[in-house]
Amino acid sequence: MVKSMQVDDTDRRILRHLQADPAQSMAALARSANVTEATASRRLERLRQRGILKGQQAVIDWRKLGWEVEVSLRVSLDKTHPHAFDEFSAAAREVPEVIEIQSFLGRVDMRLQVIARDMAHYQEVYRSRILTLPHISDIEALMHIAEIKRGETLPI
Amino acid sequence: MLTLDDTDRAILRALSQDATLSAGALGRQLGLSQPATWRRIKALTESGALAGRRLILDHAALGFGVTVFLGITLATKGRVSLEDFERAVSAIPEVQTVQHVLGHYDYRLRVVARDLPDFERVLRRRIMTLPGVGNVDANVLLSEDRRPGPL
């Protein structure tokens, strides 16, 4: 935990406020974090250089773009095959409708977040692109109804 | 629903990699003027397609070594108010996302913690004590790959 010691309270405060509104100006950030603008930009630059602040990504709301169906697929793999994880992940990366791929320690091996335009489209993606992925031993689906909390902020 | 053309898709693709790109810099990449790019970003934002930004942080360097996905089944469906559960679970700082799902579980949670003992503390003191919680299934995240999606 040497690396975490390099982040002090001021860094955390600045990141906390930036996280709440990443698009805000340096002046607004400095004001809410109670530091000067020069300090805020110097601290952020240092956090960037050290790879702690890796960047900012736009969040896309797929529903607004007409992708109405979102399903979380929990996949168990056939672990008797030595390359099951790598081959499954590589093949899943080729499916455009897969927006997240996660691997786990636990009851589930992998999770795929899949989006589709409607149920008919989902069925097509599921049958022709998901079920054909290598080394699947079991799949369980969770259909998303609503996002209750989003943003994925860290309690810094 | 918003209809996108190829330029809109290119803008979404670029911003989902780096949201700090200015309209000028993005326009130069796409062969578009700064005002034209700005107008498109504004339209995408107003339609809700661009739903804000996310900081990409080194979790371990900030002291968060563990991410766990929880599948929660409510114990007393019908008797517990979903609103009460949702309000209480959303207020837990370590809970990053909450999704209401249909299937084997009722809710899916993404939780961060400093380490496994810290996760156990969050689970016992904050999650298990939520109103209406029945079964909780935990899976520790090993790796994650966010894809650009069908743009």
CSV table of C-alpha atoms in Angstrom, one decimal:
chain,number,residue,atom,x,y,z
A,1,MET,CA,0.0,0.0,0.0
A,2,VAL,CA,2.9,2.3,-0.6
A,3,LYS,CA,1.1,3.9,-3.5
A,4,SER,CA,-1.9,4.9,-1.5
A,5,MET,CA,0.3,6.8,1.0
A,6,GLN,CA,1.2,9.1,-1.8
A,7,VAL,CA,-2.3,10.4,-2.1
A,8,ASP,CA,-3.0,13.0,0.6
A,9,ASP,CA,-6.2,14.5,1.9
A,10,THR,CA,-6.1,17.4,-0.5
A,11,ASP,CA,-5.7,15.1,-3.5
A,12,ARG,CA,-8.7,13.1,-2.2
A,13,ARG,CA,-10.8,16.2,-1.7
A,14,ILE,CA,-10.1,17.4,-5.2
A,15,LEU,CA,-10.9,14.0,-6.7
A,16,ARG,CA,-14.1,13.7,-4.6
A,17,HIS,CA,-15.3,17.0,-5.9
A,18,LEU,CA,-14.2,16.3,-9.5
A,19,GLN,CA,-15.9,13.0,-9.4
A,20,ALA,CA,-19.2,14.6,-8.5
A,21,ASP,CA,-19.1,16.8,-11.6
A,22,PRO,CA,-16.2,15.8,-14.0
A,23,ALA,CA,-17.1,18.5,-16.5
A,24,GLN,CA,-16.8,21.5,-14.2
A,25,SER,CA,-14.3,24.2,-14.7
A,26,MET,CA,-11.0,24.4,-12.8
A,27,ALA,CA,-12.2,27.5,-11.0
A,28,ALA,CA,-15.4,25.8,-9.8
A,29,LEU,CA,-13.5,22.7,-8.7
A,30,ALA,CA,-10.9,24.8,-6.8
A,31,ARG,CA,-13.7,26.7,-5.1
A,32,SER,CA,-15.6,23.6,-4.0
A,33,ALA,CA,-12.4,21.8,-2.9
A,34,ASN,CA,-11.3,24.9,-1.0
A,35,VAL,CA,-7.9,25.2,-2.7
A,36,THR,CA,-6.5,27.8,-5.2
A,37,GLU,CA,-6.9,27.2,-8.9
A,38,ALA,CA,-3.1,26.7,-9.2
A,39,THR,CA,-3.1,24.0,-6.5
A,40,ALA,CA,-6.1,22.2,-8.1
A,41,SER,CA,-4.5,22.1,-11.5
A,42,ARG,CA,-1.1,21.2,-10.2
A,43,ARG,CA,-2.5,18.4,-8.0
A,44,LEU,CA,-4.6,17.0,-10.9
A,45,GLU,CA,-1.6,17.1,-13.2
A,46,ARG,CA,0.4,15.1,-10.7
A,47,LEU,CA,-2.4,12.6,-10.2
A,48,ARG,CA,-2.5,12.2,-14.0
A,49,GLN,CA,1.3,11.7,-14.2
A,50,ARG,CA,1.2,9.1,-11.5
A,51,GLY,CA,-1.5,7.2,-13.4
A,52,ILE,CA,-4.0,7.6,-10.5
A,53,LEU,CA,-6.4,9.8,-12.6
A,54,LYS,CA,-6.4,7.9,-15.9
A,55,GLY,CA,-8.9,10.1,-17.7
A,56,GLN,CA,-12.6,10.8,-18.2
A,57,GLN,CA,-15.0,8.8,-20.4
A,58,ALA,CA,-18.4,9.9,-21.6
A,59,VAL,CA,-21.2,7.7,-20.4
A,60,ILE,CA,-23.6,6.7,-23.2
A,61,ASP,CA,-27.3,6.0,-22.4
A,62,TRP,CA,-28.0,3.2,-24.9
A,63,ARG,CA,-31.7,3.4,-24.2
A,64,LYS,CA,-31.8,6.9,-25.6
A,65,LEU,CA,-30.2,5.5,-28.8
A,66,GLY,CA,-32.9,2.9,-29.2
A,67,TRP,CA,-31.2,0.0,-27.5
A,68,GLU,CA,-34.2,-0.9,-25.3
A,69,VAL,CA,-33.1,-4.2,-23.9
A,70,GLU,CA,-30.2,-4.7,-21.5
A,71,VAL,CA,-29.4,-8.1,-20.1
A,72,SER,CA,-26.7,-9.3,-17.7
A,73,LEU,CA,-25.6,-12.8,-18.6
A,74,ARG,CA,-23.8,-14.8,-15.9
A,75,VAL,CA,-21.7,-17.4,-17.6
A,76,SER,CA,-20.1,-20.5,-16.1
A,77,LEU,CA,-17.3,-22.0,-18.2
A,78,ASP,CA,-16.1,-25.5,-18.8
A,79,LYS,CA,-12.9,-25.3,-16.7
A,80,THR,CA,-11.6,-28.7,-17.9
A,81,HIS,CA,-10.4,-26.8,-21.0
A,82,PRO,CA,-7.1,-25.0,-20.1
A,83,HIS,CA,-7.7,-21.9,-22.3
A,84,ALA,CA,-11.5,-21.6,-21.6
A,85,PHE,CA,-11.2,-18.1,-20.0
A,86,ASP,CA,-9.0,-16.6,-22.7
A,87,GLU,CA,-10.8,-18.0,-25.7
A,88,PHE,CA,-14.2,-17.1,-24.3
A,89,SER,CA,-13.1,-13.5,-23.5
A,90,ALA,CA,-11.5,-13.1,-26.9
A,91,ALA,CA,-14.6,-14.3,-28.7
A,92,ALA,CA,-17.0,-12.2,-26.6
A,93,ARG,CA,-14.9,-9.1,-27.5
A,94,GLU,CA,-15.9,-9.6,-31.1
A,95,VAL,CA,-19.6,-9.2,-30.4
A,96,PRO,CA,-20.5,-5.5,-30.7
A,97,GLU,CA,-23.6,-5.8,-28.6
A,98,VAL,CA,-21.4,-6.9,-25.6
A,99,ILE,CA,-20.7,-3.7,-23.7
A,100,GLU,CA,-19.0,-5.1,-20.6
A,101,ILE,CA,-17.0,-8.3,-19.9
A,102,GLN,CA,-16.1,-9.2,-16.3
A,103,SER,CA,-14.4,-12.2,-14.8
A,104,PHE,CA,-15.1,-13.3,-11.2
A,105,LEU,CA,-13.9,-15.4,-8.4
A,106,GLY,CA,-17.0,-17.1,-7.0
A,107,ARG,CA,-20.0,-19.0,-8.3
A,108,VAL,CA,-20.0,-17.2,-11.6
A,109,ASP,CA,-17.0,-17.2,-13.9
A,110,MET,CA,-17.8,-14.4,-16.4
A,111,ARG,CA,-20.4,-11.8,-16.8
A,112,LEU,CA,-21.4,-10.2,-20.1
A,113,GLN,CA,-23.5,-7.1,-20.4
A,114,VAL,CA,-25.5,-7.3,-23.6
A,115,ILE,CA,-27.7,-4.7,-25.2
A,116,ALA,CA,-30.2,-5.1,-28.0
A,117,ARG,CA,-32.8,-3.0,-29.9
A,118,ASP,CA,-35.8,-5.1,-28.8
A,119,MET,CA,-36.6,-8.6,-27.6
A,120,ALA,CA,-36.6,-10.0,-31.2
A,121,HIS,CA,-33.1,-8.6,-31.7
A,122,TYR,CA,-32.0,-9.8,-28.3
A,123,GLN,CA,-33.1,-13.3,-29.2
A,124,GLU,CA,-31.2,-13.2,-32.5
A,125,VAL,CA,-28.0,-11.9,-30.7
A,126,TYR,CA,-28.4,-14.5,-28.0
A,127,ARG,CA,-28.8,-17.4,-30.3
A,128,SER,CA,-26.4,-16.6,-33.1
A,129,ARG,CA,-23.6,-14.7,-31.2
A,130,ILE,CA,-23.8,-15.6,-27.5
A,131,LEU,CA,-24.7,-19.3,-27.4
A,132,THR,CA,-22.0,-19.9,-30.0
A,133,LEU,CA,-19.2,-18.5,-27.8
A,134,PRO,CA,-16.7,-21.2,-26.8
A,135,HIS,CA,-16.5,-23.3,-23.6
A,136,ILE,CA,-19.9,-22.3,-22.0
A,137,SER,CA,-21.2,-24.8,-19.5
A,138,ASP,CA,-24.1,-22.7,-18.1
A,139,ILE,CA,-25.8,-19.3,-18.7
A,140,GLU,CA,-28.1,-17.4,-16.4
A,141,ALA,CA,-29.8,-14.2,-17.5
A,142,LEU,CA,-30.9,-11.2,-15.6
A,143,MET,CA,-33.0,-8.7,-17.4
A,144,HIS,CA,-32.5,-5.1,-16.4
A,145,ILE,CA,-35.6,-3.3,-15.4
A,146,ALA,CA,-34.2,0.0,-14.0
A,147,GLU,CA,-31.0,1.7,-13.0
A,148,ILE,CA,-31.5,2.8,-9.4
A,149,LYS,CA,-28.0,4.2,-8.7
A,150,ARG,CA,-25.4,4.9,-11.4
A,151,GLY,CA,-22.3,6.9,-11.7
A,152,GLU,CA,-20.0,4.4,-10.1
A,153,THR,CA,-18.3,6.9,-7.8
A,154,LEU,CA,-15.6,5.8,-5.4
A,155,PRO,CA,-16.1,6.8,-1.7
A,156,ILE,CA,-12.7,8.6,-1.7
B,1,MET,CA,-35.5,7.9,-30.3
B,2,LEU,CA,-32.5,9.7,-31.7
B,3,THR,CA,-31.3,8.9,-35.2
B,4,LEU,CA,-27.5,9.1,-35.5
B,5,ASP,CA,-25.4,9.6,-38.6
B,6,ASP,CA,-21.9,8.4,-39.0
B,7,THR,CA,-20.5,11.7,-37.6
B,8,ASP,CA,-22.6,11.4,-34.5
B,9,ARG,CA,-21.4,7.9,-34.0
B,10,ALA,CA,-17.8,9.0,-34.4
B,11,ILE,CA,-18.3,11.7,-31.8
B,12,LEU,CA,-19.8,9.3,-29.3
B,13,ARG,CA,-17.0,6.8,-30.0
B,14,ALA,CA,-14.3,9.5,-29.4
B,15,LEU,CA,-15.9,10.9,-26.3
B,16,SER,CA,-16.5,7.5,-24.7
B,17,GLN,CA,-12.7,7.1,-25.0
B,18,ASP,CA,-11.8,10.6,-23.8
B,19,ALA,CA,-14.6,13.0,-22.6
B,20,THR,CA,-12.1,15.9,-22.1
B,21,LEU,CA,-11.6,16.4,-25.9
B,22,SER,CA,-12.6,19.9,-26.8
B,23,ALA,CA,-15.1,20.5,-29.7
B,24,GLY,CA,-12.2,22.1,-31.6
B,25,ALA,CA,-9.9,19.1,-31.2
B,26,LEU,CA,-12.6,16.6,-31.9
B,27,GLY,CA,-13.7,18.6,-35.0
B,28,ARG,CA,-10.2,18.5,-36.4
B,29,GLN,CA,-10.1,14.7,-36.0
B,30,LEU,CA,-13.4,14.4,-37.9
B,31,GLY,CA,-12.9,17.2,-40.5
B,32,LEU,CA,-15.7,19.3,-39.0
B,33,SER,CA,-15.7,22.9,-37.8
B,34,GLN,CA,-15.6,23.7,-34.1
B,35,PRO,CA,-19.1,25.2,-34.1
B,36,ALA,CA,-20.6,22.3,-36.0
B,37,THR,CA,-19.0,19.8,-33.7
B,38,TRP,CA,-20.1,21.8,-30.7
B,39,ARG,CA,-23.7,21.8,-32.0
B,40,ARG,CA,-23.7,18.0,-32.4
B,41,ILE,CA,-22.3,17.5,-28.9
B,42,LYS,CA,-25.0,19.8,-27.5
B,43,ALA,CA,-27.7,17.9,-29.4
B,44,LEU,CA,-26.4,14.5,-28.1
B,45,THR,CA,-26.2,15.9,-24.6
B,46,GLU,CA,-29.7,17.4,-24.7
B,47,SER,CA,-31.2,14.1,-26.0
B,48,GLY,CA,-29.7,12.3,-23.1
B,49,ALA,CA,-27.5,10.0,-25.3
B,50,LEU,CA,-24.5,11.6,-23.7
B,51,ALA,CA,-25.3,10.9,-20.1
B,52,GLY,CA,-22.4,12.6,-18.3
B,53,ARG,CA,-18.9,11.6,-17.6
B,54,ARG,CA,-17.1,9.0,-15.5
B,55,LEU,CA,-13.6,9.5,-14.0
B,56,ILE,CA,-11.2,6.6,-14.6
B,57,LEU,CA,-9.3,6.1,-11.4
B,58,ASP,CA,-6.7,3.7,-10.2
B,59,HIS,CA,-8.8,2.1,-7.5
B,60,ALA,CA,-5.9,0.3,-5.8
B,61,ALA,CA,-3.8,3.5,-5.6
B,62,LEU,CA,-6.7,5.2,-3.8
B,63,GLY,CA,-7.0,2.3,-1.4
B,64,PHE,CA,-9.9,0.3,-2.9
B,65,GLY,CA,-8.5,-3.2,-3.6
B,66,VAL,CA,-11.8,-5.1,-3.9
B,67,THR,CA,-14.9,-4.8,-6.1
B,68,VAL,CA,-17.7,-7.3,-5.5
B,69,PHE,CA,-20.9,-7.8,-7.4
B,70,LEU,CA,-23.8,-8.8,-5.2
B,71,GLY,CA,-27.0,-10.5,-6.3
B,72,ILE,CA,-29.8,-9.7,-3.8
B,73,THR,CA,-33.1,-11.5,-3.4
B,74,LEU,CA,-35.7,-9.7,-1.3
B,75,ALA,CA,-37.1,-11.9,1.5
B,76,THR,CA,-40.6,-10.6,1.7
B,77,LYS,CA,-41.8,-9.6,-1.7
B,78,GLY,CA,-45.0,-7.7,-1.6
B,79,ARG,CA,-44.6,-6.7,2.1
B,80,VAL,CA,-41.4,-4.7,1.7
B,81,SER,CA,-41.5,-1.4,-0.1
B,82,LEU,CA,-39.1,-1.5,-3.0
B,83,GLU,CA,-38.7,2.3,-2.6
B,84,ASP,CA,-37.5,1.8,1.0
B,85,PHE,CA,-35.0,-0.8,0.0
B,86,GLU,CA,-33.8,1.3,-3.0
B,87,ARG,CA,-33.4,4.5,-1.0
B,88,ALA,CA,-31.5,2.7,1.8
B,89,VAL,CA,-29.2,0.8,-0.5
B,90,SER,CA,-28.4,3.9,-2.7
B,91,ALA,CA,-27.3,5.8,0.4
B,92,ILE,CA,-24.5,3.4,1.1
B,93,PRO,CA,-21.3,5.1,-0.2
B,94,GLU,CA,-19.5,1.8,-1.0
B,95,VAL,CA,-22.4,0.8,-3.2
B,96,GLN,CA,-21.5,2.1,-6.7
B,97,THR,CA,-24.4,0.9,-8.8
B,98,VAL,CA,-27.8,-0.5,-8.1
B,99,GLN,CA,-29.8,-2.2,-10.8
B,100,HIS,CA,-33.3,-3.6,-10.5
B,101,VAL,CA,-33.3,-6.9,-12.4
B,102,LEU,CA,-35.6,-9.7,-13.3
B,103,GLY,CA,-34.4,-13.2,-13.0
B,104,HIS,CA,-32.7,-15.2,-10.3
B,105,TYR,CA,-32.2,-12.0,-8.2
B,106,ASP,CA,-34.1,-8.8,-7.6
B,107,TYR,CA,-31.2,-6.4,-7.4
B,108,ARG,CA,-27.7,-6.3,-8.7
B,109,LEU,CA,-25.1,-4.2,-6.8
B,110,ARG,CA,-21.6,-3.2,-7.5
B,111,VAL,CA,-19.7,-2.6,-4.2
B,112,VAL,CA,-16.2,-1.4,-3.6
B,113,ALA,CA,-14.1,-2.0,-0.4
B,114,ARG,CA,-10.6,-1.5,0.8
B,115,ASP,CA,-10.0,-5.3,1.2
B,116,LEU,CA,-11.9,-8.5,2.0
B,117,PRO,CA,-12.3,-7.8,5.7
B,118,ASP,CA,-13.6,-4.3,4.9
B,119,PHE,CA,-16.0,-5.9,2.4
B,120,GLU,CA,-17.2,-8.2,5.1
B,121,ARG,CA,-17.9,-5.2,7.3
B,122,VAL,CA,-19.9,-3.5,4.6
B,123,LEU,CA,-21.8,-6.7,3.9
B,124,ARG,CA,-22.6,-7.5,7.5
B,125,ARG,CA,-23.3,-4.0,8.8
B,126,ARG,CA,-24.8,-2.3,5.8
B,127,ILE,CA,-26.1,-4.7,3.2
B,128,MET,CA,-27.5,-7.5,5.4
B,129,THR,CA,-29.3,-5.0,7.6
B,130,LEU,CA,-31.2,-3.4,4.7
B,131,PRO,CA,-35.0,-3.6,4.9
B,132,GLY,CA,-36.3,-6.8,3.3
B,133,VAL,CA,-33.0,-8.4,2.3
B,134,GLY,CA,-33.2,-12.1,1.9
B,135,ASN,CA,-30.5,-14.0,0.1
B,136,VAL,CA,-27.2,-12.4,-0.9
B,137,ASP,CA,-24.8,-13.9,-3.4
B,138,ALA,CA,-21.3,-12.4,-3.8
B,139,ASN,CA,-18.8,-12.6,-6.7
B,140,VAL,CA,-15.4,-10.9,-6.4
B,141,LEU,CA,-14.4,-9.1,-9.5
B,142,LEU,CA,-11.1,-10.2,-11.0
B,143,SER,CA,-10.9,-8.3,-14.3
B,144,GLU,CA,-13.1,-6.0,-16.3
B,145,ASP,CA,-13.2,-4.9,-19.9
B,146,ARG,CA,-15.5,-2.1,-21.1
B,147,ARG,CA,-16.3,-2.3,-24.7
B,148,PRO,CA,-17.2,0.6,-27.1
B,149,GLY,CA,-20.5,-1.0,-27.9
B,150,PRO,CA,-22.4,-1.1,-31.2
B,151,LEU,CA,-21.4,2.4,-32.5
